[in-house]
Coordinates of N, CA and C and ligand atoms in Angstrom, one line a residue:
X1 N 0.8 -1.0 0.1 CA 0.3 0.4 0.0 C 1.0 1.4 0.2
X2 N 1.9 1.4 0.9 CA 2.8 2.5 0.7 C 3.7 2.6 -0.4
X3 N 3.9 1.4 -1.0 CA 4.8 1.3 -2.2 C 3.8 1.7 -3.2
X4 N 2.5 1.6 -3.2 CA 1.7 2.3 -4.0 C 1.5 3.6 -4.0
X5 N 1.5 4.0 -2.5 CA 1.3 5.6 -2.6 C 2.6 6.4 -3.0
X6 N 3.5 5.6 -2.4 CA 5.0 6.5 -2.9 C 5.2 6.3 -4.3
X7 N 4.8 5.5 -5.2 CA 4.9 5.2 -6.8 C 3.6 6.6 -7.1
X8 N 2.5 7.0 -6.7 CA 1.7 7.7 -7.1 C 1.8 8.9 -6.8
X9 N 2.5 9.2 -5.6 CA 3.0 10.5 -5.1 C 4.4 11.0 -6.1
X10 N 5.1 9.9 -6.6 CA 6.3 10.4 -7.1 C 6.0 10.6 -8.6
X11 N 4.6 9.8 -8.8 CA 4.0 10.3 -10.6 C 3.3 11.7 -10.7
X12 N 2.8 11.9 -9.7 CA 2.3 13.3 -9.6 C 2.9 14.6 -9.3
X13 N 4.7 14.3 -8.2 CA 5.7 15.3 -8.7 C 6.1 15.4 -10.2
X14 N 6.3 14.0 -10.5 CA 7.1 14.1 -11.7 C 6.2 14.8 -12.5
X15 N 4.9 14.7 -12.9 CA 4.1 15.2 -13.7 C 4.1 16.8 -13.1
X16 N 4.2 17.3 -12.2 CA 4.3 18.5 -11.3 C 5.4 19.0 -12.3
X17 N 6.5 18.4 -12.0 CA 7.8 19.3 -12.5 C 7.9 19.4 -13.8
X18 N 7.3 18.0 -14.7 CA 7.5 18.6 -16.0 C 6.5 19.5 -16.5
X19 N 5.5 19.8 -16.2 CA 4.4 20.6 -15.9 C 5.6 22.2 -15.9
X20 N 6.1 22.2 -14.8 CA 6.8 23.5 -15.0 C 7.5 24.0 -15.6
X21 N 8.6 22.6 -15.9 CA 9.5 22.9 -16.7 C 8.9 23.2 -18.2
X22 N 7.9 22.7 -18.4 CA 7.5 23.0 -19.9 C 7.0 24.6 -20.1
X23 N 6.4 25.1 -19.1 CA 5.7 26.1 -18.8 C 6.5 27.4 -19.6
X24 N 7.8 27.8 -18.9 CA 8.6 28.6 -19.3 C 9.0 28.4 -20.8
X25 N 9.3 27.1 -20.7 CA 9.9 26.7 -22.3 C 9.1 27.3 -23.4
X26 N 7.5 26.9 -22.9 CA 6.5 27.4 -23.9 C 6.6 28.7 -24.5
X27 N 6.5 29.4 -23.2 CA 6.7 31.2 -23.3 C 8.1 31.4 -23.9
X28 N 9.1 30.8 -23.7 CA 10.6 31.5 -24.6 C 10.2 31.2 -26.1
X29 N 9.5 30.0 -26.1 CA 8.9 29.2 -27.6 C 8.3 30.5 -28.3
X30 N 7.4 31.0 -27.3 CA 6.4 31.9 -28.1 C 7.2 33.5 -28.6
X31 N 8.0 33.7 -27.7 CA 8.8 35.2 -28.0 C 9.7 34.8 -29.0
X32 N 10.7 33.5 -28.9 CA 11.5 33.4 -30.2 C 10.6 33.6 -31.5
X33 N 9.5 33.2 -31.5 CA 9.1 33.1 -32.8 C 8.4 34.4 -33.1
X34 N 8.0 35.4 -32.2 CA 7.5 36.8 -32.4 C 8.6 37.4 -33.1
X35 N 9.8 37.3 -32.2 CA 11.0 37.7 -33.0 C 11.7 37.0 -34.3
X36 N 11.0 36.0 -34.3 CA 11.3 35.2 -35.7 C 10.4 35.8 -36.9
X37 N 8.9 36.1 -36.6 CA 8.3 36.8 -37.3 C 8.8 38.2 -37.6
X38 N 9.3 39.1 -37.0 CA 9.9 40.0 -36.9 C 11.1 40.3 -37.8
X39 N 11.4 39.4 -37.4 CA 13.1 39.1 -38.3 C 12.6 38.9 -39.9
X40 N 11.7 38.0 -40.0 CA 11.3 37.6 -41.8 C 10.9 38.9 -42.1
X41 N 10.0 39.7 -41.1 CA 9.3 40.8 -42.1 C 10.3 41.7 -42.6
X42 N 11.7 41.8 -41.7 CA 12.6 43.0 -41.8 C 13.6 42.3 -42.8
X43 N 13.4 41.2 -43.1 CA 14.3 40.2 -44.2 C 13.7 40.7 -45.3
X44 N 12.1 40.7 -45.4 CA 11.3 40.7 -46.7 C 11.5 42.6 -47.0
X45 N 11.6 43.5 -45.8 CA 11.7 45.1 -46.0 C 13.1 45.2 -46.5
X46 N 14.1 44.4 -46.1 CA 15.5 44.8 -46.5 C 15.4 44.4 -48.6
X47 N 15.2 42.8 -48.4 CA 15.1 42.9 -50.1 C 14.1 43.8 -51.0
X48 N 13.1 43.7 -50.7 CA 11.9 44.2 -51.5 C 12.0 45.7 -51.4
X49 N 11.8 46.5 -50.2 CA 12.2 47.8 -50.2 C 13.1 48.7 -50.5
X50 N 14.5 47.9 -50.1 CA 15.8 48.5 -50.2 C 16.4 48.3 -51.2
X51 N 16.8 46.9 -51.2 CA 17.5 46.6 -52.4 C 17.3 46.5 -54.0
X52 N 16.4 46.2 -53.7 CA 15.3 46.3 -55.1 C 15.3 47.7 -55.6
X53 N 15.1 48.8 -54.9 CA 15.1 49.9 -55.2 C 16.6 50.5 -55.4
X54 N 17.8 50.0 -55.2 CA 19.2 50.4 -55.4 C 19.8 50.6 -54.3
X55 N 19.6 50.5 -52.9 CA 20.4 50.8 -51.8 C 21.2 49.5 -51.7
X56 N 22.6 50.2 -51.8 CA 23.8 49.0 -51.9 C 24.8 49.3 -50.6
X57 N 24.8 50.2 -50.2 CA 26.0 50.3 -48.9 C 25.4 49.4 -48.0
X58 N 26.5 48.2 -47.6 CA 26.4 47.3 -46.9 C 26.3 47.1 -45.5
X59 N 26.9 48.1 -45.1 CA 26.6 48.5 -43.4 C 25.2 48.9 -43.3
X60 N 24.5 49.9 -44.0 CA 23.2 50.3 -44.0 C 22.2 49.5 -44.4
X61 N 22.3 48.5 -45.0 CA 21.5 47.4 -45.4 C 21.6 46.1 -44.2
X62 N 22.8 46.0 -43.1 CA 23.1 45.1 -42.2 C 22.2 45.9 -41.1
X63 N 22.5 47.4 -40.9 CA 21.9 47.9 -40.0 C 20.4 48.0 -40.0
X64 N 19.9 48.1 -41.2 CA 18.4 47.8 -41.0 C 17.9 46.5 -40.8
X65 N 18.6 45.6 -41.0 CA 18.3 44.2 -40.9 C 18.3 43.8 -39.4
X66 N 19.4 44.8 -38.7 CA 19.3 44.7 -37.2 C 18.6 45.2 -36.3
X67 N 18.1 46.5 -36.8 CA 17.6 47.2 -35.8 C 15.8 46.7 -35.5
X68 N 15.2 46.7 -34.5 CA 13.6 46.1 -34.6 C 13.0 47.1 -34.4
X69 N 12.7 47.8 -35.7 CA 12.3 48.7 -36.0 C 10.3 48.9 -35.4
X70 N 10.0 47.9 -35.1 CA 8.6 47.5 -34.5 C 8.7 48.1 -33.1
X71 N 9.6 47.9 -32.2 CA 10.3 48.8 -30.9 C 10.0 50.6 -30.7
X72 N 10.1 51.1 -32.3 CA 10.0 52.2 -32.2 C 8.6 52.8 -32.7
X73 N 8.1 51.8 -32.8 CA 6.5 52.4 -33.4 C 5.6 52.1 -32.0
X74 N 4.8 53.3 -32.0 CA 3.5 52.9 -30.8 C 2.8 51.4 -30.8
X75 N 2.5 51.0 -29.8 CA 2.4 49.5 -29.5 C 0.9 49.2 -30.6
X76 N -0.2 50.0 -30.6 CA -1.1 50.1 -31.3 C -1.0 50.1 -33.1
X77 N 0.3 50.3 -33.6 CA 0.4 50.7 -34.8 C 1.8 49.6 -35.1
X78 N 2.3 48.9 -34.3 CA 2.9 47.9 -34.4 C 3.4 46.9 -36.0
X79 N 1.4 46.5 -36.2 CA 1.6 45.8 -37.3 C 2.1 46.7 -38.5
X80 N 2.2 47.9 -38.6 CA 2.6 48.7 -39.8 C 4.2 48.8 -39.5
X81 N 5.0 48.3 -38.7 CA 6.1 48.5 -38.5 C 7.1 48.3 -39.9
X82 N 6.6 47.5 -40.6 CA 7.6 46.9 -41.8 C 7.0 47.4 -43.2
X83 N 6.0 48.3 -42.6 CA 5.1 48.6 -44.2 C 5.8 49.7 -44.8
X84 N 5.7 49.6 -46.2 CA 6.7 50.4 -47.3 C 5.9 52.0 -47.0
X85 N 6.2 52.8 -45.7 CA 5.8 54.1 -45.6 C 5.8 54.3 -44.3
X86 N 5.8 55.9 -44.3 CA 6.0 56.4 -42.7 C 4.8 56.0 -42.0
X87 N 4.9 56.0 -40.5 CA 3.9 55.6 -39.6 C 4.3 56.8 -38.7
X88 N 2.8 57.1 -38.0 CA 2.4 58.4 -37.1 C 3.2 57.6 -35.6
X89 N 3.8 58.5 -35.2 CA 3.8 58.4 -33.8 C 3.9 59.3 -32.4
X90 N 2.8 60.2 -33.1 CA 2.0 61.2 -32.2 C 2.7 62.4 -32.4
X91 N 1.9 63.6 -32.0 CA 2.5 64.9 -31.7 C 2.2 65.0 -33.1
X92 N 1.3 64.9 -34.0 CA 1.8 65.2 -35.4 C 2.9 64.7 -36.1
X93 N 4.0 64.1 -35.6 CA 5.2 63.5 -36.2 C 4.9 62.0 -36.8
X94 N 6.0 61.7 -37.7 CA 5.8 60.3 -38.1 C 7.5 59.7 -38.2
X95 N 7.7 58.6 -38.1 CA 8.8 57.9 -38.3 C 9.0 57.4 -39.7
X96 N 10.0 57.8 -40.1 CA 10.2 57.9 -41.9 C 10.0 56.9 -42.4
X97 N 9.6 56.5 -43.8 CA 9.7 55.3 -44.4 C 10.8 54.6 -44.3
X98 N 10.9 53.5 -44.3 CA 12.4 52.7 -44.1 C 13.2 53.2 -45.5
X99 N 12.7 52.9 -46.6 CA 13.5 53.5 -47.8 C 14.4 54.7 -47.5
X100 N 13.5 56.1 -47.1 CA 14.1 57.3 -46.9 C 15.2 57.1 -45.9
X101 N 15.2 56.1 -44.8 CA 16.3 56.1 -43.7 C 17.6 55.4 -44.6
X102 N 17.0 54.5 -45.0 CA 18.4 54.1 -45.6 C 18.9 54.6 -46.8
X103 N 18.1 55.2 -47.7 CA 18.9 56.5 -48.5 C 19.8 57.4 -47.8
X104 N 19.2 58.1 -46.8 CA 19.7 59.3 -46.2 C 21.2 58.4 -45.5
X105 N 21.0 57.6 -45.0 CA 21.7 56.6 -44.1 C 23.0 56.4 -45.3
X106 N 22.6 56.0 -46.6 CA 23.8 55.4 -47.4 C 24.4 56.9 -47.9
X107 N 23.8 57.9 -48.1 CA 24.3 59.1 -48.7 C 25.7 59.4 -47.3
X108 N 25.2 59.4 -46.2 CA 26.1 59.7 -45.1 C 27.2 58.9 -45.1
X109 N 27.1 57.8 -45.7 CA 28.4 56.7 -45.9 C 29.1 56.5 -44.3
X110 N 27.9 56.4 -43.1 CA 28.7 56.4 -41.7 C 29.9 55.4 -41.7
X111 N 30.9 55.5 -41.1 CA 31.8 54.4 -40.5 C 32.1 54.4 -39.0
X112 N 32.3 53.1 -38.6 CA 32.8 53.2 -37.3 C 33.9 54.2 -36.7
X113 N 33.6 54.4 -35.4 CA 34.1 55.6 -35.3 C 33.7 57.1 -35.1
X114 N 32.9 57.4 -36.2 CA 32.6 58.4 -36.9 C 31.8 59.3 -35.7
X115 N 31.5 60.5 -35.5 CA 30.7 61.1 -34.8 C 29.6 61.9 -35.4
X116 N 28.5 61.3 -35.2 CA 27.1 61.5 -36.4 C 26.5 62.7 -35.4
X117 N 25.6 63.8 -35.8 CA 24.7 64.1 -35.4 C 23.3 64.2 -35.9
X118 N 22.0 64.0 -35.4 CA 20.9 64.0 -36.2 C 20.1 65.2 -35.1
X119 N 19.3 65.9 -36.2 CA 18.0 66.9 -35.8 C 16.8 66.3 -36.1
X120 N 16.0 66.2 -35.1 CA 14.8 65.1 -35.2 C 14.7 63.9 -34.9
X121 N 14.9 63.5 -33.2 CA 15.0 62.1 -32.7 C 13.9 61.2 -33.0
X122 N 12.5 62.2 -33.2 CA 11.3 61.5 -33.4 C 11.2 59.9 -32.5
X123 N 11.0 59.2 -33.3 CA 10.8 57.7 -32.8 C 12.5 57.3 -31.9
X124 N 13.3 57.6 -32.4 CA 14.8 57.3 -32.3 C 15.3 55.9 -32.8
X125 N 14.6 55.7 -34.3 CA 14.7 54.8 -34.9 C 16.2 55.1 -35.9
X126 N 15.6 56.1 -36.5 CA 17.3 56.6 -37.2 C 18.6 56.8 -36.7
X127 N 18.4 57.3 -35.4 CA 19.8 57.3 -34.4 C 19.9 55.8 -34.3
X128 N 19.3 54.7 -33.8 CA 19.5 53.4 -33.8 C 20.0 52.5 -35.1
X129 N 19.5 53.1 -36.0 CA 20.2 52.6 -37.7 C 21.8 53.2 -37.5
X130 N 22.1 54.3 -37.2 CA 23.0 55.1 -37.2 C 24.1 54.2 -36.1
X131 N 23.5 54.2 -34.9 CA 24.3 53.3 -33.6 C 24.8 52.0 -34.3
X132 N 24.2 51.4 -35.1 CA 24.5 49.9 -35.5 C 25.7 50.0 -36.1
X133 N 26.2 51.3 -36.5 CA 27.4 51.5 -37.2 C 28.7 52.1 -36.8
X134 N 28.1 53.2 -35.9 CA 29.3 54.1 -35.1 C 28.5 54.4 -33.8
X135 N 29.7 54.2 -33.1 CA 29.1 54.4 -31.1 C 28.8 55.4 -30.8
X136 N 29.1 56.7 -31.6 CA 29.0 58.1 -31.5 C 27.7 58.9 -32.1
X137 N 26.6 58.6 -31.7 CA 25.1 59.1 -32.0 C 24.7 60.3 -31.4
X138 N 24.4 61.4 -31.9 CA 24.1 62.6 -31.3 C 22.7 63.1 -31.7
X139 N 21.6 62.8 -30.5 CA 20.3 63.3 -31.6 C 19.8 64.4 -30.7
X140 N 18.9 65.5 -31.3 CA 18.5 66.6 -30.6 C 16.9 66.2 -31.0
X141 N 16.2 66.6 -30.2 CA 14.5 66.7 -30.5 C 13.9 67.7 -30.0
X142 N 13.2 68.4 -30.5 CA 12.2 69.8 -30.4 C 11.2 69.1 -29.4
X143 N 10.5 68.6 -29.6 CA 9.2 68.0 -28.8 C 9.6 67.2 -27.8
X144 N 9.3 67.9 -26.3 CA 9.8 67.4 -25.2 C 9.5 65.9 -25.2
X145 N 8.1 65.6 -25.1 CA 7.5 64.2 -25.1 C 8.5 63.4 -25.9
X146 N 8.4 63.6 -27.5 CA 9.3 62.7 -28.3 C 10.5 62.3 -27.6
X147 N 11.1 63.6 -27.3 CA 12.6 63.4 -26.7 C 12.8 61.9 -26.0
X148 N 12.0 62.2 -24.7 CA 11.7 61.3 -24.0 C 11.0 59.7 -24.1
X149 N 10.6 59.6 -24.8 CA 9.9 58.7 -25.7 C 10.9 57.8 -26.6
X150 N 11.5 58.9 -27.6 CA 13.0 58.6 -28.4 C 13.6 57.8 -27.8
X151 N 14.1 58.2 -26.7 CA 15.1 57.9 -25.7 C 15.0 56.8 -25.0
X152 N 13.4 56.5 -24.5 CA 13.1 55.2 -24.0 C 13.1 54.5 -24.8
X153 N 12.6 54.3 -26.1 CA 12.5 53.1 -27.6 C 14.4 53.0 -27.4
X154 N 15.1 53.9 -27.5 CA 16.5 53.4 -27.9 C 16.9 52.5 -26.8
X155 N 16.8 53.2 -25.3 CA 17.2 52.3 -24.2 C 16.6 50.6 -24.4
X156 N 15.1 50.7 -24.8 CA 14.9 49.5 -25.1 C 15.1 48.3 -25.8
X157 N 15.6 48.7 -26.8 CA 16.3 48.3 -27.9 C 17.6 48.1 -27.5
X158 N 18.0 48.5 -26.4 CA 19.6 48.5 -26.6 C 21.0 49.3 -26.9
X159 N 20.2 50.7 -27.1 CA 21.1 51.6 -27.9 C 21.7 52.5 -26.7
X160 N 22.3 52.1 -25.6 CA 22.7 52.6 -24.5 C 23.2 54.0 -24.7
X161 N 24.3 54.2 -25.8 CA 25.1 55.0 -26.1 C 24.6 56.1 -26.6
X162 N 23.7 56.3 -27.4 CA 23.1 57.6 -28.2 C 22.9 58.2 -26.9
X163 N 23.3 59.6 -27.3 CA 23.0 60.6 -26.5 C 21.9 61.7 -26.8
X164 N 21.2 61.7 -26.3 CA 19.6 62.4 -26.7 C 19.5 63.9 -26.0
X165 N 19.1 65.0 -26.7 CA 18.6 66.4 -25.9 C 17.5 66.7 -26.5
X166 N 16.7 67.4 -25.5 CA 15.5 67.9 -25.9 C 16.4 69.4 -26.1
X167 N 16.1 70.1 -27.3 CA 16.3 71.6 -27.9 C 15.8 71.9 -29.0
X168 N 16.0 72.7 -29.7 CA 15.8 73.4 -30.5 C 17.2 72.9 -31.4
X169 N 17.3 71.9 -32.6 CA 18.4 71.5 -33.3 C 19.0 72.4 -34.3
X170 N 18.2 73.8 -34.5 CA 18.7 74.6 -35.2 C 20.3 75.3 -34.8
X171 N 20.1 74.8 -33.7 CA 21.7 75.6 -32.9 C 22.5 74.6 -33.2
X172 N 22.4 73.2 -33.5 CA 23.1 71.8 -33.5 C 23.6 71.7 -32.0
X173 N 24.8 71.0 -31.6 CA 25.2 70.6 -30.7 C 26.8 70.8 -30.4
X174 N 26.9 72.1 -29.8 CA 28.3 72.8 -30.1 C 29.3 72.1 -29.5
X175 N 28.9 71.7 -27.9 CA 29.5 70.9 -27.3 C 30.5 69.5 -27.8
X176 N 29.8 69.0 -28.5 CA 30.3 67.5 -29.1 C 31.1 67.7 -30.9
X177 N 30.7 69.1 -31.1 CA 31.2 69.6 -32.7 C 32.6 69.3 -32.5
X178 N 33.2 69.1 -33.7 CA 32.9 68.9 -35.0 C 32.1 67.9 -35.4
X179 N 31.3 67.6 -36.1 CA 30.6 66.3 -36.7 C 31.1 65.8 -38.2
X180 N 31.1 64.2 -38.4 CA 31.6 63.7 -39.4 C 30.7 64.0 -40.3
X181 N 29.2 63.6 -39.8 CA 28.0 63.7 -40.7 C 26.9 64.3 -40.1
X182 N 26.0 64.9 -40.6 CA 25.0 65.7 -39.8 C 23.4 65.3 -40.7
X183 N 22.5 64.7 -40.0 CA 21.3 64.0 -40.9 C 20.2 64.8 -40.2
X184 N 19.4 65.9 -41.1 CA 18.2 66.2 -40.9 C 16.9 65.6 -41.0
X185 N 16.1 65.1 -40.2 CA 15.0 64.6 -40.6 C 13.5 65.4 -40.7
X186 N 13.7 66.7 -40.4 CA 12.6 67.8 -40.4 C 12.9 68.8 -41.9
X187 N 12.0 69.1 -42.4 CA 12.1 70.2 -43.7 C 12.1 71.6 -43.4
X188 N 13.5 72.0 -43.8 CA 13.5 73.4 -43.4 C 13.4 74.1 -44.7
X189 N 13.2 75.4 -44.7 CA 13.2 76.3 -45.9 C 14.6 77.1 -46.1
X190 N 15.6 76.8 -45.2 CA 17.0 77.0 -45.4 C 17.9 75.9 -44.7
X191 N 19.2 76.0 -45.0 CA 20.1 75.6 -44.2 C 20.7 75.8 -43.4
X192 N 20.4 75.4 -41.5 CA 20.9 76.2 -40.8 C 22.4 76.3 -41.0
X193 N 22.8 77.8 -40.8 CA 24.3 78.1 -40.7 C 24.8 76.9 -39.5
X194 N 24.3 77.3 -38.4 CA 24.8 76.5 -37.3 C 25.5 75.2 -37.7
X195 N 24.6 74.5 -37.9 CA 24.7 73.1 -38.5 C 25.9 73.2 -39.7
X196 N 26.2 74.1 -40.8 CA 27.2 73.7 -41.6 C 28.6 74.3 -40.7
X197 N 28.3 75.1 -39.7 CA 29.7 75.0 -38.9 C 30.2 73.9 -37.8
X198 N 29.1 73.5 -37.7 CA 29.5 72.4 -36.9 C 30.1 71.1 -37.6
X199 N 30.0 71.3 -39.0 CA 30.0 70.0 -40.0 C 31.8 70.1 -40.3
X200 N 32.4 68.7 -40.2 CA 33.8 68.7 -40.2 C 34.3 69.1 -41.7
X201 N 35.5 69.5 -41.5 CA 35.8 69.6 -43.2 C 36.0 68.1 -43.8
X202 N 35.5 67.7 -44.7 CA 35.1 66.5 -45.6 C 34.0 65.7 -44.9
X203 N 33.3 66.8 -44.3 CA 32.3 66.3 -43.6 C 31.1 66.3 -44.9
X204 N 29.6 65.2 -44.4 CA 28.6 65.6 -45.1 C 27.4 65.6 -44.2
X205 N 26.4 66.6 -44.8 CA 24.9 66.6 -44.5 C 24.2 66.4 -45.1
X206 N 23.2 65.5 -45.1 CA 21.6 65.6 -45.5 C 20.4 65.8 -44.9
X207 N 19.6 66.8 -45.9 CA 18.8 67.6 -45.3 C 17.7 68.1 -46.4
X208 N 16.3 67.9 -45.6 CA 15.1 68.1 -46.7 C 15.0 69.8 -46.5
X209 N 15.3 70.4 -47.8 CA 15.2 71.7 -48.0 C 13.7 72.0 -48.8
X210 N 13.3 73.2 -48.4 CA 11.8 73.3 -48.8 C 10.8 74.2 -48.2
X211 N 9.2 74.1 -48.7 CA 8.3 74.6 -47.9 C 7.9 73.5 -47.2
X212 N 7.5 73.8 -45.7 CA 7.5 72.8 -45.0 C 5.7 71.9 -45.7
X213 N 5.0 72.4 -46.3 CA 3.5 72.2 -46.4 C 4.2 71.5 -48.4
X214 N 5.0 71.8 -48.7 CA 4.9 71.1 -50.3 C 6.2 70.2 -50.4
X215 N 6.5 69.5 -51.3 CA 7.4 68.8 -51.6 C 8.6 69.4 -51.5
X216 N 9.4 68.9 -51.1 CA 11.0 69.2 -50.8 C 12.1 69.0 -51.5
X217 N 13.4 69.6 -51.3 CA 14.4 68.5 -52.2 C 15.2 68.0 -51.1
X218 N 15.7 66.7 -51.2 CA 16.4 66.2 -50.2 C 17.8 66.6 -50.6
X219 N 18.5 67.6 -49.9 CA 20.1 68.2 -50.5 C 21.1 67.4 -49.6
X220 N 22.0 67.4 -50.3 CA 23.4 66.8 -49.9 C 24.5 68.1 -49.7
X221 N 24.9 68.4 -48.4 CA 25.9 69.4 -48.0 C 26.8 68.9 -47.9
X222 N 28.1 69.6 -48.6 CA 29.7 68.8 -48.4 C 30.2 70.0 -48.3
X223 N 31.3 69.8 -47.4 CA 32.4 70.6 -47.1 C 33.8 70.3 -47.3
X224 N 34.3 71.2 -48.3 CA 35.9 70.9 -48.6 C 36.8 72.0 -48.6
X225 N 37.8 72.0 -47.9 CA 38.7 73.0 -47.7 C 38.0 74.1 -47.5
X226 N 37.2 74.3 -46.7 CA 36.4 75.3 -46.0 C 35.3 75.5 -47.1
X227 N 35.1 75.0 -48.2 CA 34.1 75.6 -49.2 C 33.1 74.3 -49.2
X228 N 31.6 75.3 -48.8 CA 30.2 74.1 -48.8 C 29.5 74.1 -50.0
X229 N 29.8 73.2 -50.7 CA 28.6 72.8 -51.7 C 27.1 71.9 -51.5
X230 N 26.4 72.2 -52.6 CA 25.2 71.6 -52.0 C 24.6 71.0 -53.5
X231 N 23.6 69.8 -53.3 CA 23.4 69.2 -54.5 C 21.8 68.8 -54.1
X232 N 21.1 68.8 -55.1 CA 19.6 67.8 -54.8 C 19.7 66.5 -55.1
X233 N 18.9 65.9 -54.3 CA 19.1 64.3 -54.6 C 17.6 63.8 -55.4
X234 N 16.6 64.1 -54.6 CA 15.4 63.8 -55.1 C 14.5 64.4 -54.1
X235 N 13.1 64.3 -54.6 CA 12.1 65.1 -54.2 C 11.8 64.1 -53.0
X236 N 11.1 64.9 -51.9 CA 10.8 64.4 -50.4 C 9.8 65.0 -50.0
X237 N 8.9 64.2 -48.9 CA 8.2 65.1 -48.2 C 7.9 64.9 -46.6
X238 N 8.8 65.9 -46.1 CA 8.9 65.7 -44.7 C 8.1 66.4 -43.6
X239 N 8.0 66.2 -42.4 CA 7.6 67.2 -41.4 C 8.1 68.1 -41.4
X240 N 7.6 69.9 -41.0 CA 8.3 70.6 -40.6 C 9.2 70.8 -39.9
X241 N 10.3 71.7 -40.0 CA 11.6 72.1 -39.0 C 10.8 72.8 -38.1
X242 N 10.6 72.9 -36.9 CA 10.2 74.1 -36.2 C 11.1 74.7 -35.6
X243 N 10.9 76.2 -34.6 CA 11.8 76.6 -34.1 C 11.2 77.0 -32.5
X244 N 11.7 77.0 -31.8 CA 11.4 77.3 -30.4 C 11.1 79.1 -30.4
X245 N 10.3 79.5 -30.0 CA 9.9 80.8 -29.7 C 11.0 81.3 -29.0
Ligands
LIG1 N1 14.3 61.0 -37.3 C1 13.0 60.4 -37.1 C2 12.1 61.1 -37.8 C3 11.0 62.1 -36.7 S1 10.0 63.2 -37.7 C4 12.8 58.7 -36.8 O1 13.7 58.1 -36.8 O2 11.7 58.4 -36.2 C5 11.2 64.6 -37.7 C6 11.2 65.0 -36.4 O3 11.8 66.2 -36.1 C7 10.1 65.4 -35.2 O4 10.2 64.6 -33.9 C8 10.1 66.3 -35.2 O5 9.6 67.2 -34.0 C9 11.8 66.8 -34.8 N2 11.9 68.4 -35.3 C10 11.1 69.1 -35.9 N3 12.0 70.6 -35.9 C11 13.0 70.3 -34.7 C12 14.2 71.3 -34.8 N4 13.9 72.6 -34.9 N5 15.2 70.6 -33.5 C13 14.9 69.2 -33.5 N6 13.9 68.6 -33.7 C14 12.9 68.9 -34.4

């Protein structure tokens, strides 16, 4: 009788143990497959939206394959994370279309060890893409709430080194200047002179220039021997570059 009891108790115990062991495993499996789904969506994004349209710069493609774009998008819109278009992030702002992020990154040709300034943190996604390539990324956002959420997104996704500041980016970030590259992700009617001053000789800037409510030109600005040159790359639509009163 006691032998029978012992057997059934040990049977129940091993069943319970099996159950306990299986539970966390199951949860982990669900998490992995979630990430796998996003990874596959990213692979499709890189292939169909970037490579097919001519993006060739391998570090840019690798970075966009790595950065979990869905973590930079409000939860109620995560299903749109890998869509071929911009997505609203609140406060009337948007995270840019993946192709535009890739195109602008490719123009900068970022390299490890370079110091890069971004104006317009927004979701933090563009800063994360740059941070996959270099450790020194500085980003400024004029809307305080977005500076906070952008920084939180970056930290959640593991980009601890990106420096985020709430300020009017028109003045750049003097303390860390000069920069090898500057990227502006809001449309301005002119190129802010402080940004040109904070660009290194042989540095490159990319900025949408034009009327905030119409189509603008994406401009590449280069500095060489103290001389600044700019050229139009393509027509774009960006949210307006605003100024602090
Ligand atoms: N790079 C962002 C795109 C954000 S949209 C991303 O990857 O998600 C452009 C952002 O520029 C908006 O968040 C807007 O608030 C910000 N912005 C506009 N004018 C600015 C200024 N003068 N200084 C800093 N940020 C500005």
